[in-house]
Coordinates of C-alpha atoms and ligand atoms in Angstrom, one line a residue:
X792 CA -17.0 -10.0 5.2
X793 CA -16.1 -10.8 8.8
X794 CA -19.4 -12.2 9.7
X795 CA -19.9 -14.0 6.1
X796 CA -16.3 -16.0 7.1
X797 CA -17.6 -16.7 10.5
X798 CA -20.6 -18.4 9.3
X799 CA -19.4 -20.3 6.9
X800 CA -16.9 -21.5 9.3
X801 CA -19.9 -22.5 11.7
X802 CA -21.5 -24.1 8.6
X803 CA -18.3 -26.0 7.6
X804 CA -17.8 -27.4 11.8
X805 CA -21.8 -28.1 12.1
X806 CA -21.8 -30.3 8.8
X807 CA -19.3 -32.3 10.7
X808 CA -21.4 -32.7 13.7
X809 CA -20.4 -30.4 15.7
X810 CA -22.6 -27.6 17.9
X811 CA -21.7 -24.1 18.9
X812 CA -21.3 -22.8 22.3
X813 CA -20.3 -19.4 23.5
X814 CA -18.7 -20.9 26.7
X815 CA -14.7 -21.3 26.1
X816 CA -14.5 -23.5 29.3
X817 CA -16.6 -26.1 27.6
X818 CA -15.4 -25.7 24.1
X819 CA -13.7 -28.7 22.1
X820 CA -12.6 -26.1 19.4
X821 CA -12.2 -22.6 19.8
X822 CA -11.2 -20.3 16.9
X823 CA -11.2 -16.7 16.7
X824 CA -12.0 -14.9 13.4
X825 CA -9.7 -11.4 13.1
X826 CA -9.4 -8.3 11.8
X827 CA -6.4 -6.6 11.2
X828 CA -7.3 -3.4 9.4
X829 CA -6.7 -1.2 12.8
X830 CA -3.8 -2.0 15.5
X831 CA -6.5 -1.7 18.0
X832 CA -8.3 -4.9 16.6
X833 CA -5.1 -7.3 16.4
X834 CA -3.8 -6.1 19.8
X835 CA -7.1 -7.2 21.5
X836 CA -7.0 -10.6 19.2
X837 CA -3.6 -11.3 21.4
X838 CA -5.4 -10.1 24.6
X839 CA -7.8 -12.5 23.9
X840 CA -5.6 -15.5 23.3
X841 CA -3.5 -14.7 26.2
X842 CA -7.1 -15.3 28.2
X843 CA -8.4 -18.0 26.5
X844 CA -5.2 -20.5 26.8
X845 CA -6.6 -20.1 30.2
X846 CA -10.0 -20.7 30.6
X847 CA -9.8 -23.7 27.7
X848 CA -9.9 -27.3 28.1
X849 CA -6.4 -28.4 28.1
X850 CA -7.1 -30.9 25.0
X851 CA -8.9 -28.2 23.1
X852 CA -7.8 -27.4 19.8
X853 CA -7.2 -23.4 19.6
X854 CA -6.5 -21.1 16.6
X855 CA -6.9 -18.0 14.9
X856 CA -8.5 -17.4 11.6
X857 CA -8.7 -14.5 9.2
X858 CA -6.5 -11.1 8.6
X859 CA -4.5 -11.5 12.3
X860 CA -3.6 -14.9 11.0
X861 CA -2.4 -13.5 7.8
X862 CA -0.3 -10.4 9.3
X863 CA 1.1 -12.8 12.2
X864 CA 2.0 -16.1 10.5
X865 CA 4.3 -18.3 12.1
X866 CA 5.2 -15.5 14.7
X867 CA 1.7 -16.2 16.1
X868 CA 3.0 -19.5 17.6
X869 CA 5.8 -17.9 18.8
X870 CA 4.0 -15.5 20.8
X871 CA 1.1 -17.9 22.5
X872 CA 2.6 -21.0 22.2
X873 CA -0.3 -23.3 22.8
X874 CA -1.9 -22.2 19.5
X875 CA -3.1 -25.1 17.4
X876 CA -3.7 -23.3 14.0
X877 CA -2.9 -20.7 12.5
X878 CA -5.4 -20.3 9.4
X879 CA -5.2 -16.7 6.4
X880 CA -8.5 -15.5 5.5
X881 CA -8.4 -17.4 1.8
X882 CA -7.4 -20.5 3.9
X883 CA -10.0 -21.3 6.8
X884 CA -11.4 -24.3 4.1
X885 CA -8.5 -26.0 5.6
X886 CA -9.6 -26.4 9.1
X887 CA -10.8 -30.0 8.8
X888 CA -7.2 -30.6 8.3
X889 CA -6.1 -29.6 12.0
X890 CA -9.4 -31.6 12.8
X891 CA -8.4 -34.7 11.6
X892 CA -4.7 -34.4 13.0
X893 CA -5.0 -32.6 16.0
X894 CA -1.4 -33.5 17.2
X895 CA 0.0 -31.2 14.6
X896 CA 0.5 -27.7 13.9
X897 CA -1.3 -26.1 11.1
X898 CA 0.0 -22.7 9.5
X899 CA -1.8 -21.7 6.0
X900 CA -1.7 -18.1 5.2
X901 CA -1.5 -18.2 1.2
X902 CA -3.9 -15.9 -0.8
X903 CA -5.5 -18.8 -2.3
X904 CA -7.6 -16.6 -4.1
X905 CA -11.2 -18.3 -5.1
X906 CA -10.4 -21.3 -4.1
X907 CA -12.5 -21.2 -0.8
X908 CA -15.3 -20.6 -2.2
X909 CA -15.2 -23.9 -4.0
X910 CA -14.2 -26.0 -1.2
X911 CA -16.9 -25.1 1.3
X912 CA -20.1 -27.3 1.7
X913 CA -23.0 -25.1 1.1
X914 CA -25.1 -24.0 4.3
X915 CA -28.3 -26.1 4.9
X916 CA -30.2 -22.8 5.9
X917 CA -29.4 -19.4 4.7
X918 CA -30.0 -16.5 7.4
X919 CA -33.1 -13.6 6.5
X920 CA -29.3 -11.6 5.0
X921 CA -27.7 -13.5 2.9
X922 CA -23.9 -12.3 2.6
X923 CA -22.8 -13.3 -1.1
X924 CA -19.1 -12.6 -1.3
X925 CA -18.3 -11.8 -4.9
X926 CA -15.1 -10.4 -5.1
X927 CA -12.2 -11.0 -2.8
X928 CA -9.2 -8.6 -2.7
X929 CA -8.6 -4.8 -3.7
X930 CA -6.5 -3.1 -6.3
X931 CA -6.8 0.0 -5.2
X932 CA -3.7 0.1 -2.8
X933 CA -5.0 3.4 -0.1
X934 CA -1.7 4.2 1.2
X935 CA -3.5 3.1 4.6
X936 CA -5.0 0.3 3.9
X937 CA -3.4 -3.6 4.9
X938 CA -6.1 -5.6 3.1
X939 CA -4.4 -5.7 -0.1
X940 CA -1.8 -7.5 2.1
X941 CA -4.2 -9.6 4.2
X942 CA -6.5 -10.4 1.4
X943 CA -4.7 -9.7 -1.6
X944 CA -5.2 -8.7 -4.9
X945 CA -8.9 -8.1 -6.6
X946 CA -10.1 -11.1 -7.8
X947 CA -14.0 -11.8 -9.0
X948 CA -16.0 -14.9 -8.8
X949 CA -17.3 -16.5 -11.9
X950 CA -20.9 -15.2 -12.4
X951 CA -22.4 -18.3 -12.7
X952 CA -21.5 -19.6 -9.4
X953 CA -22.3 -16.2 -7.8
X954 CA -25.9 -16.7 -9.0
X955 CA -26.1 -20.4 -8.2
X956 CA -25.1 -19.1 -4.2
X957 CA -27.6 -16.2 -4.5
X958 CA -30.3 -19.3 -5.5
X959 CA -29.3 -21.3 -2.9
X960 CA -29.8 -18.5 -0.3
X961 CA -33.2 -17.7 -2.1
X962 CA -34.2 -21.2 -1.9
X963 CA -33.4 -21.9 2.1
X964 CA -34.5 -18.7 3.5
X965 CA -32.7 -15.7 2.6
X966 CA -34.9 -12.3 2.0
X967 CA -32.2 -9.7 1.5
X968 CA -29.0 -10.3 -0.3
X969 CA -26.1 -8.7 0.3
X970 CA -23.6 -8.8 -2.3
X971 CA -20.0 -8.2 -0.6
X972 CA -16.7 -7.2 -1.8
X973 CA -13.6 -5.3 -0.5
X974 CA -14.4 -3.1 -3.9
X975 CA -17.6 -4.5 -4.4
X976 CA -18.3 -2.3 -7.6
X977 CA -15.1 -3.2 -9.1
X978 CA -17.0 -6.9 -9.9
X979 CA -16.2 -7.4 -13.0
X980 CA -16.2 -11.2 -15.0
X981 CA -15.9 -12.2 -18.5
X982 CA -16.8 -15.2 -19.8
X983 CA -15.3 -17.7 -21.6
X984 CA -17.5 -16.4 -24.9
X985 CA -16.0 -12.7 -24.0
X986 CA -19.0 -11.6 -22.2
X987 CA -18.4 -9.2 -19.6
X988 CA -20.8 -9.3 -16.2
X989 CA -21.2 -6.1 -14.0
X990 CA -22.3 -5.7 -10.5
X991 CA -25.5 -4.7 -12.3
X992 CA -25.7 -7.8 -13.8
X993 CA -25.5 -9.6 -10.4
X994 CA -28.4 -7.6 -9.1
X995 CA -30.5 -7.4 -12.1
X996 CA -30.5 -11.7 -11.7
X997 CA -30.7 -11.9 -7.9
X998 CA -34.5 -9.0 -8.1
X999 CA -36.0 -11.9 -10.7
X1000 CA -36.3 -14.1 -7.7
X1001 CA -39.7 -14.0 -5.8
X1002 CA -38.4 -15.0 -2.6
X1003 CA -35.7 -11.8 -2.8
X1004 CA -37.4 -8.6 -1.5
X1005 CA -34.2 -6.6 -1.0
X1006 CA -30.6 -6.3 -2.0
X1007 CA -27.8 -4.2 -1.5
X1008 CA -23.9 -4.0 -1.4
X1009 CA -20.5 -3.1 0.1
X1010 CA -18.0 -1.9 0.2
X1011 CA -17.9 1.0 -2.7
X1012 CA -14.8 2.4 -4.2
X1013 CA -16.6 6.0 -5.6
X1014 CA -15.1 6.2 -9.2
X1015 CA -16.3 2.8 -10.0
X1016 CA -20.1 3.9 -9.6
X1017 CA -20.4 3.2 -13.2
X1018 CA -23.3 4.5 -15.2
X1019 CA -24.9 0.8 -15.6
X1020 CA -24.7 0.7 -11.4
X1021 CA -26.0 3.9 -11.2
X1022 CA -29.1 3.8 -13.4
X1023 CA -30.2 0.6 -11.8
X1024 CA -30.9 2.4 -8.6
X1025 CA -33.4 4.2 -10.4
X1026 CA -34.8 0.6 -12.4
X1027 CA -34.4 -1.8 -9.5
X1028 CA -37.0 -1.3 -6.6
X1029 CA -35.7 -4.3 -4.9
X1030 CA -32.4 -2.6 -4.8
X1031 CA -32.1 -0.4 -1.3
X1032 CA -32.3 3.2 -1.5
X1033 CA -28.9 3.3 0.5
X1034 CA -25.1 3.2 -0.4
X1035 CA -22.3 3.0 2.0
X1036 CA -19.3 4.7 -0.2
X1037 CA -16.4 6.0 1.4
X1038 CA -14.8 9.3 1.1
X1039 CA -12.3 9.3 3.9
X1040 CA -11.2 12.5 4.1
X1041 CA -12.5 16.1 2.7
X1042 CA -9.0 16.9 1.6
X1043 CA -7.8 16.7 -1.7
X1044 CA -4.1 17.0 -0.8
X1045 CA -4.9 14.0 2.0
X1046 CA -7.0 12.3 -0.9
X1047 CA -3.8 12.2 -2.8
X1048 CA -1.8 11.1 -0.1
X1049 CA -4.2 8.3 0.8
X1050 CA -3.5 7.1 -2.7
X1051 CA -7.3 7.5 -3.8
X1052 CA -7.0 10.0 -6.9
X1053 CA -10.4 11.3 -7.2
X1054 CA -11.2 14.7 -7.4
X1055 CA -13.7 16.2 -5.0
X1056 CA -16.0 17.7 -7.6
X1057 CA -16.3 13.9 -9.0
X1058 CA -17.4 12.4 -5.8
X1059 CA -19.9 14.9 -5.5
X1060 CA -21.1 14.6 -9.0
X1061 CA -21.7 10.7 -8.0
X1062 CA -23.4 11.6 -5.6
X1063 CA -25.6 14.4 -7.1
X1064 CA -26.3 12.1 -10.0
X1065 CA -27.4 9.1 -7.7
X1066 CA -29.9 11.6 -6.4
X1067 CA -31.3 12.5 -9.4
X1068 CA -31.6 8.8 -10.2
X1069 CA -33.1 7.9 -7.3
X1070 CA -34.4 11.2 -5.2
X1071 CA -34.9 9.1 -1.6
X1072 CA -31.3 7.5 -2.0
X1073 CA -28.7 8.4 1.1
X1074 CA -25.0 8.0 1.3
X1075 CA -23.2 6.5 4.5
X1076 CA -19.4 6.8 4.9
X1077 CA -15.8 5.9 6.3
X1078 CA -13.6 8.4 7.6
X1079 CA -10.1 8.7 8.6
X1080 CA -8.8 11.3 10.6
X1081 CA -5.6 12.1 11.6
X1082 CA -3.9 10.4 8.7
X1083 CA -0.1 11.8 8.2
X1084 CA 0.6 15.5 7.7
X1085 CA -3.4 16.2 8.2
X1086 CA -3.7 19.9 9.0
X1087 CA -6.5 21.3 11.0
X1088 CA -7.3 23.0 7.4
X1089 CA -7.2 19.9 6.3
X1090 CA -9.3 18.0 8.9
X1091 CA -12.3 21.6 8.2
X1092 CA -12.6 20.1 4.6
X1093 CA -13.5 16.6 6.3
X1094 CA -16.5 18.6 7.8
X1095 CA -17.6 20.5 5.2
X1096 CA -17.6 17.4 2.9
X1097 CA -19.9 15.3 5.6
X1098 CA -22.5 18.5 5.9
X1099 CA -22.1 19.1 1.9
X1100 CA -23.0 15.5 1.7
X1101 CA -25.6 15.1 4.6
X1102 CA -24.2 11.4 5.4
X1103 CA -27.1 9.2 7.3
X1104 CA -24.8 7.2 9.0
X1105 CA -20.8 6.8 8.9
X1106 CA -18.1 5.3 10.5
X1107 CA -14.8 7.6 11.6
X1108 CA -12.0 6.1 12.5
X1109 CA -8.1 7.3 13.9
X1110 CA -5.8 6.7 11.4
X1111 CA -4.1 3.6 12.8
X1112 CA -0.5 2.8 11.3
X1113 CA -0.3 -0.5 9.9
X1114 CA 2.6 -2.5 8.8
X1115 CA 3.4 -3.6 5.4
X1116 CA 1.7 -0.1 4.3
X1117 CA 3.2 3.4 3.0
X1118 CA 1.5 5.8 5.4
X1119 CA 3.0 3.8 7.8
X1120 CA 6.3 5.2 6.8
X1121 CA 5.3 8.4 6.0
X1122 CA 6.7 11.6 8.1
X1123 CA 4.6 14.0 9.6
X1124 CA 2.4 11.2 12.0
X1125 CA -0.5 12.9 14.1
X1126 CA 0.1 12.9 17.8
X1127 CA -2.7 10.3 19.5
X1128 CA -3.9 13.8 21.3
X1129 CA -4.4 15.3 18.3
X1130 CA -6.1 12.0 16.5
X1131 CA -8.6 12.1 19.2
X1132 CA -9.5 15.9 19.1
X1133 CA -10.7 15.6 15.6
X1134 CA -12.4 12.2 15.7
X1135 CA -14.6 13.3 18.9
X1136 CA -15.4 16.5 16.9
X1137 CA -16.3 14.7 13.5
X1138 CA -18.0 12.0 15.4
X1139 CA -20.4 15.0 17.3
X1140 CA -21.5 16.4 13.5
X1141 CA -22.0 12.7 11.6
X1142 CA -24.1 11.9 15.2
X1143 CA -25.8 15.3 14.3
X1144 CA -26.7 14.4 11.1
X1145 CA -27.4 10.5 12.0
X1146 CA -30.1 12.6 14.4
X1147 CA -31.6 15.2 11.9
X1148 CA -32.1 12.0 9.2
X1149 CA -33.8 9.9 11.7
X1150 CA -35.8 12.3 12.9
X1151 CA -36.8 13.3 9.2
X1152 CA -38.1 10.2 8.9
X1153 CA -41.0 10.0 11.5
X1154 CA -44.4 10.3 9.9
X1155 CA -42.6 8.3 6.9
X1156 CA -43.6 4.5 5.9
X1157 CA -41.0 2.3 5.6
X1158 CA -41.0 -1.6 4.3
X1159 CA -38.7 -3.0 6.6
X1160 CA -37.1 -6.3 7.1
X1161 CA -37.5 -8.3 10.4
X1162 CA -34.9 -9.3 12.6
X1163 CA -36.1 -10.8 15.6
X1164 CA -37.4 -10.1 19.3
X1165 CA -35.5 -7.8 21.3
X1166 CA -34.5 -9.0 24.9
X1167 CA -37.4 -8.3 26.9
X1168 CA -39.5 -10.3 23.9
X1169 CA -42.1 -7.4 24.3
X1170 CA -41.1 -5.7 21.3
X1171 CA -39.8 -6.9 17.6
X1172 CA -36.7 -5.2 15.8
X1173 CA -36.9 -4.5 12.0
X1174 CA -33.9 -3.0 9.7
X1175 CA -35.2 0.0 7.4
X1176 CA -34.0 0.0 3.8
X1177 CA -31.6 2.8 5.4
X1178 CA -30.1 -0.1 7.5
X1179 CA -32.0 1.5 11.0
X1180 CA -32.8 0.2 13.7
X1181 CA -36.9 0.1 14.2
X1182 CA -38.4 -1.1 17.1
X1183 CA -42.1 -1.8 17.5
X1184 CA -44.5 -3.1 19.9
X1185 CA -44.8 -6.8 19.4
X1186 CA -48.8 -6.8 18.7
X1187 CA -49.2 -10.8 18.0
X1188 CA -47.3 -14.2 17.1
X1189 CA -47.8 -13.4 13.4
X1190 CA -44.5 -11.5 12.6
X1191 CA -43.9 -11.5 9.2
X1192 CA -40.6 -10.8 7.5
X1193 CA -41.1 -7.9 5.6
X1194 CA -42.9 -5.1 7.2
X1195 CA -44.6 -1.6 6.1
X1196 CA -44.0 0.3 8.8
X1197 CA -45.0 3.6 10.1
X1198 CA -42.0 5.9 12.2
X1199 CA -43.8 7.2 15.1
X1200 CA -40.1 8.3 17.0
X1201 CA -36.9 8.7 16.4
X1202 CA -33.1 9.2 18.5
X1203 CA -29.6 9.0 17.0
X1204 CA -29.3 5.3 17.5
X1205 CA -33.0 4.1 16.5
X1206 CA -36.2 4.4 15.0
X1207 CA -39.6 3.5 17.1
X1208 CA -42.5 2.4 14.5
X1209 CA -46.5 1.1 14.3
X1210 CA -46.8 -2.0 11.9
X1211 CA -48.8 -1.7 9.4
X1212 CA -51.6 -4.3 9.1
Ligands
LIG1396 N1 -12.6 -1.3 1.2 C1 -12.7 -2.0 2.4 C2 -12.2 -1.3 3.5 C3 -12.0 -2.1 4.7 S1 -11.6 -1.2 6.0 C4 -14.1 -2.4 2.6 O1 -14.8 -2.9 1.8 O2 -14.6 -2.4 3.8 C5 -13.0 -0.3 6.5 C6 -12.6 1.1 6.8 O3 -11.6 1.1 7.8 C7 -12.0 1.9 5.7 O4 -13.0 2.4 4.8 C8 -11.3 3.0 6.4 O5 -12.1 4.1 6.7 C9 -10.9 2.3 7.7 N2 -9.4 2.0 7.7 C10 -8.7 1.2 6.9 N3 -7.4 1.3 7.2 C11 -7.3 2.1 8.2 C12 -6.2 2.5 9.0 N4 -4.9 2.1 8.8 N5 -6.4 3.3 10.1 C13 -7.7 3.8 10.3 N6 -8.7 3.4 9.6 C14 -8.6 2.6 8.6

């Protein structure tokens, strides 16, 4: 969601002439996009500032955007005084304001809900993966969780102007579409006839256009895999063989804690069922460890679940205590120590089974989608519908954006891979 923000930003500053440069010194306008869902994140957004006021022109117009700006508000100013703007996630379509009155202060952090989406231009030329936000917000309320603060409540884009962005993007380059959402699967429109639209429908409309060769989505919430999303894996070839949908924890008594009443059993049958839908599909993951009153029993359930489920890639996280949330307040906090412990040993079995599926997958023939030249400009780097990383030798100038391509090696981090001709 991050990087869809930050380009749309770049989009919105390069339609009014502008260019981009990754030099602060040189920099006319210098804006950093946050995230706010771990401490660790906004304390480093401050470290940041503190060094850019700095380096920066003294004329230059400075600000932050996104969730930091939203948790911080007007104490933002009051901690690095220099700051220009000060802009929410729902609000960063105001930044031509502070543009065309730079002598001001600017401080926007309403949820404005959709309203974003209809104020910026559209960009001249969509990237290879096209990000298509269709649903800002989340209902679900994880006990955790600040984004229902920061981004507020679920809201979902009219369908029609969903497709007419997913056109767009077909239409100025994009290959892959990635429908995004804080609760994704949770899309849900209806109408002014009644009619109700589904993720479903979104991806059954974005695989009827030739230029589209693959399309995915995140973030899941697990009980809404409805049926209609499910079966579509198993209908929709253009649809990746992949879904990222987070568990957390192993735990039922941290599950209910956490504020995300599922049972176990149902997660698995999800799971189980998306398999027999679609026998090559693989889960990724988020985990939390350490979150209030976790056990070491507890934190054994967190294993068991990632082996039972045999995640291909996941991302673990120590729980971070986040204002404005209930866990927050909640007794029985984890030492840091202890935090630590179990995220190094939950890190060493997901990199184990990260390993054992990339090595599974040598001998295998994957279409994947290109990305570009790595450094050296020797070899070419290509994303598998599993979201690897495959590297190949770079055999002429005739790369193509789509690739079938053989997996000749494999590590933790990467894939290595022949092309196909
Ligand atoms: N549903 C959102 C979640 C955003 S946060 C989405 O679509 O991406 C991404 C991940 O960060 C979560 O799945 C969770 O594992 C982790 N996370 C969220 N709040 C956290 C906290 N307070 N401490 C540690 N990790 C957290």
């Amino acid at each position: 969601m991050n990087v869809y923000d930050g380009q749309r930003i770049a989009a919105m500053l390069t339609a009014r002439g502008m260019n981009q440069t990754n030099d602060v010194s040189k920099a006319d306008v210098i804006i950093l996009n946050t995230c706010a869902v771990r401490a660790k994140a906004t304390d480093k957004v401050f470290s940041a500032l503190g060094r850019i006021r700095n380096e920066k022109k003294p004329d230059a117009l400075f600000g932050i955007v996104g969730c930091v700006a939203r948790e911080a508000g007007a104490d933002a100013f009051r901690r690095i005084p220099e700051l220009n703007f000060v802009l929410g996630p729902q609000s960063y379509h105001k930044l031509p304001e502070i543009l065309d009155n730079p002598d001001t202060k600017l401080l926007n952090i309403d949820l404005g809900g959709l309203e974003k989406f209809d104020e910026l231009p559209q960009m001249e030329k969509s990237p290879a993966v096209a990000y298509i936000p269709i649903q800002e917000g989340c209902n679900h309320c994880c006990t955790y969780c600040i984004v229902p603060y920061t981004r507020g409540r679920e809201i979902s884009r009219p369908f029609e102007d969903v497709v007419k962005d997913v056109i767009h993007a077909s239409k100025t380059g994009a290959i892959e579409i990635c429908f995004l959402g804080q609760n994704v699967n949770g899309y849900k429109y209806t109408d002014k006839a009644g009619k109700i639209y589904r993720l479903s429908d979104l991806i059954k409309e974005a695989a009827k256009l030739d230029a589209i060769k693959r399309i995915r989505f995140t973030s899941s919430y697990p009980t809404e895999m409805t049926d209609d999303l499910i079966d579509i894996f198993g209908t929709e070839p253009k649809l990746l063989p992949f879904l990222n949908m987070p568990i957390q924890s192993g735990s039922q008594n941290v599950l209910t804690r956490m504020n995300r009443p599922y049972a176990l059993d149902l997660y698995i049958d999800i799971v189980d069922k998306l398999k027999r839908t679609r026998s090559d599909i693989q889960i990724s993951s988020d985990f939390i460890v350490g979150f209030p009153g976790e056990t070491d029993e507890d934190f054994e359930k967190t294993i068991d679940i990632a082996k039972r489920i045999k995640y291909i890639n996941s991302y673990s996280f120590k729980y971070s205590p986040r204002p404005h949330t209930a866990a927050a307040l909640m007794p029985n906090q984890i030492p840091e120590n202890i935090k630590a412990k179990r995220l190094a040993i939950l890190d060493s079995y997901l990199n184990e089974l990260q390993r054992d599926f990339n090595q599974s997958c040598i001998g295998k023939i994957l279409t994947c989608l290109y990305e570009g030249p790595d450094k050296t400009g020797k070899h070419l780097v290509y994303r598998t519908p599993y979201m690897q990383q495959c590297i190949t030798d770079a055999i002429d100038d005739n790369v193509s954006s789509i690739a079938k391509i053989e997996i000749t090696a494999a590590n933790k981090a990467s894939l290595r891979g022949k092309i196909l001709k």
